[in-house]
PDB file of C-alpha atoms in Angstrom:
ATOM      1  CA  MET A 259     -17.352  -2.821   5.837  1.00 84.00           C
ATOM      2  CA  CYS A 260     -14.713  -1.951   8.146  1.00 95.00           C
ATOM      3  CA  TYR A 261     -15.170   0.515  10.615  1.00 97.00           C
ATOM      4  CA  ARG A 262     -12.527  -0.593  13.315  1.00 97.00           C
ATOM      5  CA  PHE A 263      -9.033  -2.043  13.262  1.00 98.00           C
ATOM      6  CA  SER A 264      -6.015  -2.413  15.077  1.00 97.00           C
ATOM      7  CA  THR A 265      -2.640  -0.926  14.865  1.00 96.00           C
ATOM      8  CA  GLN A 266      -0.655  -2.832  17.551  1.00 93.00           C
ATOM      9  CA  PHE A 267       2.679  -3.096  15.638  1.00 91.00           C
ATOM     10  CA  THR A 268       5.993  -1.308  15.707  1.00 91.00           C
ATOM     11  CA  ALA A 269       7.723   1.278  13.093  1.00 91.00           C
ATOM     12  CA  LYS A 270      10.410  -1.571  12.904  1.00 93.00           C
ATOM     13  CA  GLN A 271       7.876  -4.397  12.124  1.00 93.00           C
ATOM     14  CA  LEU A 272       6.162  -2.140   9.241  1.00 95.00           C
ATOM     15  CA  GLU A 273       9.694  -1.220   7.974  1.00 96.00           C
ATOM     16  CA  GLU A 274      10.888  -4.779   7.757  1.00 96.00           C
ATOM     17  CA  TYR A 275       7.662  -6.135   6.178  1.00 96.00           C
ATOM     18  CA  TYR A 276       7.013  -3.539   3.675  1.00 97.00           C
ATOM     19  CA  THR A 277      11.007  -2.814   2.886  1.00 97.00           C
ATOM     20  CA  ALA A 278      10.122   0.779   3.390  1.00 97.00           C
ATOM     21  CA  CYS A 279      11.456   3.603   5.438  1.00 97.00           C
ATOM     22  CA  GLU A 280       9.053   5.677   8.141  1.00 96.00           C
ATOM     23  CA  ILE A 281       8.807   9.095   6.603  1.00 96.00           C
ATOM     24  CA  GLU A 282       5.999  10.334   8.684  1.00 95.00           C
ATOM     25  CA  ASN A 283       4.757   8.966  12.084  1.00 89.00           C
ATOM     26  CA  GLU A 284       2.008  11.045  13.268  1.00 89.00           C
ATOM     27  CA  TYR A 285      -0.191   7.955  13.464  1.00 90.00           C
ATOM     28  CA  TYR A 286      -1.843   6.028  16.150  1.00 85.00           C
ATOM     29  CA  LEU A 287      -0.899   2.732  17.394  1.00 90.00           C
ATOM     30  CA  GLN A 288      -3.810   1.433  19.086  1.00 93.00           C
ATOM     31  CA  PRO A 289      -5.471  -1.973  20.089  1.00 94.00           C
ATOM     32  CA  GLU A 290      -8.735  -0.654  18.452  1.00 96.00           C
ATOM     33  CA  LEU A 291      -9.332   2.426  16.195  1.00 97.00           C
ATOM     34  CA  SER A 292     -12.708   3.860  15.102  1.00 97.00           C
ATOM     35  CA  GLY A 293     -13.244   5.326  11.387  1.00 98.00           C
ATOM     36  CA  PHE A 294     -15.720   7.684  12.774  1.00 97.00           C
ATOM     37  CA  ASP A 295     -13.032   9.608  14.703  1.00 97.00           C
ATOM     38  CA  HIS A 296     -10.920   9.851  11.535  1.00 97.00           C
ATOM     39  CA  PRO A 297      -7.740   8.862  12.899  1.00 97.00           C
ATOM     40  CA  ARG A 298      -4.454   9.139  11.406  1.00 97.00           C
ATOM     41  CA  THR A 299      -2.832   6.026  10.099  1.00 97.00           C
ATOM     42  CA  ALA A 300       0.303   4.486   8.498  1.00 97.00           C
ATOM     43  CA  ILE A 301      -0.200   4.189   4.828  1.00 98.00           C
ATOM     44  CA  ILE A 302       1.878   3.243   1.748  1.00 98.00           C
ATOM     45  CA  MET A 303       1.195   5.114  -1.282  1.00 98.00           C
ATOM     46  CA  ASP A 304       1.771   3.805  -5.030  1.00 98.00           C
ATOM     47  CA  ASP A 305       3.917   6.618  -6.016  1.00 97.00           C
ATOM     48  CA  ALA A 306       6.515   5.987  -3.123  1.00 97.00           C
ATOM     49  CA  PRO A 307       6.112   2.381  -1.957  1.00 97.00           C
ATOM     50  CA  ASP A 308       9.347   2.455  -0.006  1.00 97.00           C
ATOM     51  CA  GLU A 309       7.900   5.408   2.340  1.00 98.00           C
ATOM     52  CA  ILE A 310       5.436   4.802   5.330  1.00 98.00           C
ATOM     53  CA  VAL A 311       3.752   7.966   5.437  1.00 98.00           C
ATOM     54  CA  THR A 312       0.669   9.077   7.390  1.00 97.00           C
ATOM     55  CA  GLY A 313      -2.818   9.276   6.008  1.00 98.00           C
ATOM     56  CA  ILE A 314      -6.215  10.335   7.196  1.00 98.00           C
ATOM     57  CA  TRP A 315      -8.994   7.579   7.445  1.00 98.00           C
ATOM     58  CA  GLY A 316     -11.982   8.846   5.345  1.00 98.00           C
ATOM     59  CA  LEU A 317     -11.302  10.090   1.581  1.00 98.00           C
ATOM     60  CA  LEU A 318     -11.947  13.432   0.976  1.00 98.00           C
ATOM     61  CA  PRO A 319     -12.303  14.461  -2.747  1.00 98.00           C
ATOM     62  CA  ALA A 320     -10.909  17.661  -4.102  1.00 97.00           C
ATOM     63  CA  TRP A 321     -13.918  19.616  -3.985  1.00 97.00           C
ATOM     64  CA  ALA A 322     -14.897  18.596  -0.393  1.00 97.00           C
ATOM     65  CA  LYS A 323     -15.307  21.205   2.067  1.00 96.00           C
ATOM     66  CA  SER A 324     -13.911  21.241   5.475  1.00 92.00           C
ATOM     67  CA  ASP A 325     -17.179  19.953   6.955  1.00 95.00           C
ATOM     68  CA  PHE A 326     -17.452  17.179   4.391  1.00 97.00           C
ATOM     69  CA  TYR A 327     -17.171  14.380   7.046  1.00 97.00           C
ATOM     70  CA  LYS A 328     -20.463  15.617   8.943  1.00 95.00           C
ATOM     71  CA  LYS A 329     -22.357  14.872   5.535  1.00 94.00           C
ATOM     72  CA  ALA A 330     -20.553  11.750   4.052  1.00 96.00           C
ATOM     73  CA  ASN A 331     -19.126   8.565   4.950  1.00 98.00           C
ATOM     74  CA  THR A 332     -16.242   7.567   2.922  1.00 98.00           C
ATOM     75  CA  LEU A 333     -14.482   5.238   5.282  1.00 98.00           C
ATOM     76  CA  ASN A 334     -15.119   2.195   2.885  1.00 98.00           C
ATOM     77  CA  ALA A 335     -15.298   2.274  -0.993  1.00 98.00           C
ATOM     78  CA  GLN A 336     -17.068  -0.558  -2.498  1.00 98.00           C
ATOM     79  CA  ILE A 337     -14.626  -2.164  -5.030  1.00 98.00           C
ATOM     80  CA  GLU A 338     -17.437  -2.698  -7.558  1.00 98.00           C
ATOM     81  CA  THR A 339     -18.469   0.881  -7.830  1.00 97.00           C
ATOM     82  CA  ILE A 340     -15.303   2.848  -7.009  1.00 98.00           C
ATOM     83  CA  ASP A 341     -15.307   4.077 -10.786  1.00 97.00           C
ATOM     84  CA  THR A 342     -18.892   5.545 -10.564  1.00 97.00           C
ATOM     85  CA  LYS A 343     -19.218   7.262  -7.373  1.00 97.00           C
ATOM     86  CA  ALA A 344     -18.791  10.690  -7.165  1.00 97.00           C
ATOM     87  CA  SER A 345     -16.352  10.876  -4.232  1.00 97.00           C
ATOM     88  CA  TYR A 346     -14.188   8.067  -5.551  1.00 98.00           C
ATOM     89  CA  LYS A 347     -14.179   7.910  -9.285  1.00 96.00           C
ATOM     90  CA  ASN A 348     -11.173  10.372  -9.787  1.00 97.00           C
ATOM     91  CA  TYR A 349      -8.955   8.440  -7.429  1.00 98.00           C
ATOM     92  CA  GLU A 350      -9.397   4.889  -8.740  1.00 96.00           C
ATOM     93  CA  GLU A 351      -5.964   4.723  -9.691  1.00 97.00           C
ATOM     94  CA  ASN A 352      -4.710   6.379  -6.822  1.00 98.00           C
ATOM     95  CA  ARG A 353      -3.679   3.082  -4.972  1.00 98.00           C
ATOM     96  CA  CYS A 354      -2.272   2.617  -1.077  1.00 98.00           C
ATOM     97  CA  LEU A 355      -2.023  -0.030   1.584  1.00 98.00           C
ATOM     98  CA  ILE A 356      -3.101   0.503   5.190  1.00 98.00           C
ATOM     99  CA  PRO A 357      -1.499  -1.657   7.688  1.00 98.00           C
ATOM    100  CA  ALA A 358      -3.385  -3.478  10.141  1.00 97.00           C
ATOM    101  CA  HIS A 359      -2.941  -5.889  12.899  1.00 96.00           C
ATOM    102  CA  LEU A 360      -6.358  -7.159  12.605  1.00 96.00           C
ATOM    103  CA  PHE A 361      -9.732  -5.658  12.183  1.00 98.00           C
ATOM    104  CA  TYR A 362     -13.190  -6.233  14.146  1.00 97.00           C
ATOM    105  CA  GLU A 363     -16.667  -6.933  13.020  1.00 96.00           C
ATOM    106  CA  TRP A 364     -19.815  -7.924  14.868  1.00 94.00           C
ATOM    107  CA  GLN A 365     -22.100 -10.814  14.186  1.00 93.00           C
ATOM    108  CA  TRP A 366     -25.982  -9.966  14.632  1.00 92.00           C
ATOM    109  CA  LEU A 367     -27.793 -12.556  16.749  1.00 90.00           C
ATOM    110  CA  ASP A 368     -31.256 -11.110  16.397  1.00 87.00           C
ATOM    111  CA  SER A 369     -32.814  -8.860  13.487  1.00 86.00           C
ATOM    112  CA  LYS A 370     -32.330  -5.568  15.247  1.00 83.00           C
ATOM    113  CA  GLY A 371     -28.711  -6.088  16.046  1.00 83.00           C
ATOM    114  CA  LYS A 372     -29.445  -5.835  19.964  1.00 84.00           C
ATOM    115  CA  GLU A 373     -27.662  -8.852  20.544  1.00 89.00           C
ATOM    116  CA  ARG A 374     -24.258  -9.098  18.969  1.00 90.00           C
ATOM    117  CA  LYS A 375     -20.846 -11.119  18.968  1.00 93.00           C
ATOM    118  CA  LYS A 376     -17.653  -9.300  18.493  1.00 94.00           C
ATOM    119  CA  PHE A 377     -14.872 -10.930  16.401  1.00 96.00           C
ATOM    120  CA  GLN A 378     -11.408  -9.966  15.898  1.00 96.00           C
ATOM    121  CA  ILE A 379      -9.953 -10.874  12.158  1.00 98.00           C
ATOM    122  CA  GLY A 380      -6.601 -11.488  10.691  1.00 97.00           C
ATOM    123  CA  LEU A 381      -4.572 -12.706   7.983  1.00 96.00           C
ATOM    124  CA  LYS A 382      -3.494 -16.405   8.790  1.00 95.00           C
ATOM    125  CA  ASN A 383       0.182 -16.344   9.786  1.00 92.00           C
ATOM    126  CA  HIS A 384       0.670 -12.699   9.585  1.00 92.00           C
ATOM    127  CA  ASN A 385       1.000 -10.135  12.294  1.00 91.00           C
ATOM    128  CA  VAL A 386       0.590  -7.322   9.720  1.00 95.00           C
ATOM    129  CA  LEU A 387      -1.916  -7.237   6.951  1.00 96.00           C
ATOM    130  CA  SER A 388      -2.707  -4.703   4.346  1.00 98.00           C
ATOM    131  CA  PHE A 389      -5.870  -3.431   3.267  1.00 98.00           C
ATOM    132  CA  ALA A 390      -6.461  -2.186  -0.296  1.00 98.00           C
ATOM    133  CA  GLY A 391      -7.073   1.466  -0.206  1.00 98.00           C
ATOM    134  CA  ILE A 392      -7.710   4.377  -2.542  1.00 98.00           C
ATOM    135  CA  TYR A 393      -6.430   8.005  -1.502  1.00 98.00           C
ATOM    136  CA  SER A 394      -6.719  11.559  -2.298  1.00 98.00           C
ATOM    137  CA  ILE A 395      -4.282  14.566  -1.627  1.00 98.00           C
ATOM    138  CA  TRP A 396      -6.933  17.120  -0.167  1.00 98.00           C
ATOM    139  CA  THR A 397      -6.159  20.718   0.171  1.00 97.00           C
ATOM    140  CA  HIS A 398      -7.615  22.889   2.939  1.00 96.00           C
ATOM    141  CA  ALA A 399      -9.219  25.886   1.139  1.00 93.00           C
ATOM    142  CA  ARG A 400      -8.058  28.554   3.993  1.00 93.00           C
ATOM    143  CA  THR A 401      -4.702  27.172   5.145  1.00 95.00           C
ATOM    144  CA  GLY A 402      -3.600  25.646   1.955  1.00 96.00           C
ATOM    145  CA  ASN A 403      -2.546  22.675   3.936  1.00 96.00           C
ATOM    146  CA  GLN A 404      -2.615  19.424   2.118  1.00 97.00           C
ATOM    147  CA  TYR A 405      -3.695  16.142   3.687  1.00 98.00           C
ATOM    148  CA  LYS A 406      -3.295  12.469   2.515  1.00 98.00           C
ATOM    149  CA  THR A 407      -6.681  11.011   3.004  1.00 98.00           C
ATOM    150  CA  TYR A 408      -7.797   7.577   2.048  1.00 98.00           C
ATOM    151  CA  SER A 409     -10.842   4.874   2.135  1.00 98.00           C
ATOM    152  CA  ILE A 410     -10.411   1.366   2.734  1.00 98.00           C
ATOM    153  CA  VAL A 411     -11.835  -0.922  -0.239  1.00 98.00           C
ATOM    154  CA  THR A 412     -14.336  -3.560   0.236  1.00 98.00           C
ATOM    155  CA  THR A 413     -15.753  -6.551  -1.382  1.00 98.00           C
ATOM    156  CA  GLU A 414     -18.270  -9.082  -1.278  1.00 98.00           C
ATOM    157  CA  ALA A 415     -17.852 -11.343   2.021  1.00 98.00           C
ATOM    158  CA  ASN A 416     -16.250 -14.713   1.833  1.00 97.00           C
ATOM    159  CA  GLU A 417     -17.629 -17.861   3.587  1.00 97.00           C
ATOM    160  CA  LEU A 418     -16.033 -16.979   6.927  1.00 97.00           C
ATOM    161  CA  MET A 419     -16.873 -13.299   6.658  1.00 97.00           C
ATOM    162  CA  ALA A 420     -20.592 -13.770   5.718  1.00 97.00           C
ATOM    163  CA  LYS A 421     -21.118 -15.852   8.640  1.00 96.00           C
ATOM    164  CA  ILE A 422     -19.722 -13.183  10.852  1.00 95.00           C
ATOM    165  CA  HIS A 423     -21.010  -9.957   8.988  1.00 96.00           C
ATOM    166  CA  ASN A 424     -24.229 -11.658   8.479  1.00 95.00           C
ATOM    167  CA  THR A 425     -26.084  -8.305   7.702  1.00 94.00           C
ATOM    168  CA  LYS A 426     -24.235  -6.433   4.830  1.00 94.00           C
ATOM    169  CA  LYS A 427     -21.890  -9.471   4.113  1.00 96.00           C
ATOM    170  CA  ARG A 428     -19.056  -7.105   3.144  1.00 97.00           C
ATOM    171  CA  MET A 429     -15.372  -7.537   4.175  1.00 98.00           C
ATOM    172  CA  PRO A 430     -12.198  -5.458   3.225  1.00 98.00           C
ATOM    173  CA  VAL A 431      -9.921  -6.514   0.856  1.00 98.00           C
ATOM    174  CA  CYS A 432      -7.092  -7.769   2.965  1.00 98.00           C
ATOM    175  CA  LEU A 433      -4.024  -8.463   1.183  1.00 98.00           C
ATOM    176  CA  SER A 434      -0.654 -10.363   1.811  1.00 95.00           C
ATOM    177  CA  LYS A 435       2.540  -8.934   0.951  1.00 94.00           C
ATOM    178  CA  ASP A 436       2.675 -10.134  -2.561  1.00 95.00           C
ATOM    179  CA  SER A 437      -0.980  -9.079  -3.440  1.00 97.00           C
ATOM    180  CA  GLY A 438      -0.200  -5.956  -1.707  1.00 97.00           C
ATOM    181  CA  ASN A 439       2.431  -5.149  -4.342  1.00 97.00           C
ATOM    182  CA  ALA A 440       0.184  -6.161  -7.200  1.00 98.00           C
ATOM    183  CA  TRP A 441      -2.301  -3.783  -5.712  1.00 98.00           C
ATOM    184  CA  LEU A 442       0.183  -0.969  -5.756  1.00 98.00           C
ATOM    185  CA  GLN A 443       1.280  -1.731  -9.164  1.00 97.00           C
ATOM    186  CA  GLY A 444      -2.221  -1.190 -10.694  1.00 97.00           C
ATOM    187  CA  ARG A 445      -3.434  -4.623 -11.408  1.00 98.00           C
ATOM    188  CA  ASP A 446      -7.307  -4.578 -12.471  1.00 98.00           C
ATOM    189  CA  ARG A 447      -9.030  -3.745  -9.117  1.00 98.00           C
ATOM    190  CA  MET A 448     -11.604  -6.527  -9.850  1.00 98.00           C
ATOM    191  CA  ASP A 449      -8.784  -9.087  -9.389  1.00 98.00           C
ATOM    192  CA  PHE A 450      -9.114  -8.360  -5.804  1.00 98.00           C
ATOM    193  CA  SER A 451     -12.918  -8.847  -5.612  1.00 98.00           C
ATOM    194  CA  PHE A 452     -14.481 -11.984  -4.278  1.00 98.00           C
ATOM    195  CA  PRO A 453     -14.808 -14.677  -5.380  1.00 97.00           C
ATOM    196  CA  LYS A 454     -11.640 -14.180  -7.540  1.00 97.00           C
ATOM    197  CA  TYR A 455      -9.425 -13.182  -4.734  1.00 97.00           C
ATOM    198  CA  ASP A 456     -10.338 -14.915  -1.178  1.00 97.00           C
ATOM    199  CA  PRO A 457      -7.894 -14.237   1.496  1.00 97.00           C
ATOM    200  CA  ASP A 458      -6.899 -16.583   3.986  1.00 96.00           C
ATOM    201  CA  LEU A 459      -8.609 -15.121   7.237  1.00 97.00           C
ATOM    202  CA  ILE A 460      -8.906 -16.428  10.451  1.00 97.00           C
ATOM    203  CA  ALA A 461     -11.330 -15.182  13.288  1.00 97.00           C
ATOM    204  CA  GLU A 462     -11.782 -15.448  17.013  1.00 95.00           C
ATOM    205  CA  GLU A 463     -14.803 -14.342  19.054  1.00 94.00           C
ATOM    206  CA  ILE A 464     -13.717 -11.712  21.757  1.00 91.00           C
ATOM    207  CA  GLU A 465     -14.723 -12.786  25.109  1.00 59.00           C
ATOM    208  CA  PRO A 466     -15.546 -10.123  27.772  1.00 51.00           C
ATOM    209  CA  GLY A 467     -12.430  -8.444  29.022  1.00 47.00           C
ATOM    210  CA  VAL A 468     -10.089  -9.856  26.580  1.00 47.00           C
ATOM    211  CA  VAL A 469      -8.665  -7.296  24.218  1.00 43.00           C
ATOM    212  CA  ASP A 470      -6.653  -9.241  21.546  1.00 43.00           C
ATOM    213  CA  LEU A 471      -6.367 -12.974  21.450  1.00 40.00           C
ATOM    214  CA  PHE A 472      -3.665 -12.790  18.856  1.00 44.00           C
ATOM    215  CA  SER A 473      -1.203 -11.413  21.398  1.00 41.00           C
ATOM    216  CA  PRO A 474      -0.088  -8.150  19.411  1.00 41.00           C
ATOM    217  CA  ALA A 475       3.265  -6.921  19.468  1.00 37.00           C
ATOM    218  CA  LYS A 476       4.012  -3.715  21.808  1.00 34.00           C
ATOM    219  CA  ASN A 477       3.876  -0.168  20.618  1.00 33.00           C
ATOM    220  CA  SER A 478       7.494   0.333  21.114  1.00 30.00           C
ATOM    221  CA  ASP A 479      10.578  -0.327  18.989  1.00 27.00           C
TER     222      ASP A 479
END
């Protein structure tokens, strides 16, 4: 699962990392975003891999009404079932990348999760990582406005993440630059599932009062 991640990078860092130009910048640069707020974040779409645009976290299928988020959770899409779930099956080939600095997960220390340890996880030797995503272009029925919306694709947890996310044992599909390009270009999605694909992740437990042990870049160019 992935419900919280950091976007502490700059537009310049994104442009250099993805060799892309920022076309839309109505996204948030924050140390921690919650998916349940449906924030706007930077995304790179398969039909324009040289452009950085803005997407809303939480895929809205074309048939969704404006109150969809109150009834459904589309923050994550399981890689194994994208082609069978009603909300996702029409968007399996709509590939996108979601830039992140790192993401957050909790390790349960008791059966009910009353005691938990919070970890931040990143891709080794990367200040920016990409989540694999699928997207839709949703049209508001009343206004006609169109919105780019997306879900983060998840897979079975690798050894590290199974220890941290020790209840669901899932993790987002975390991509390097090369694997991100392959995702956008349409390689079979199951090639990015664990154990076939196993990203080199690193994790740190967050101590009280410490926001980010990875020392991210500031939110300015």
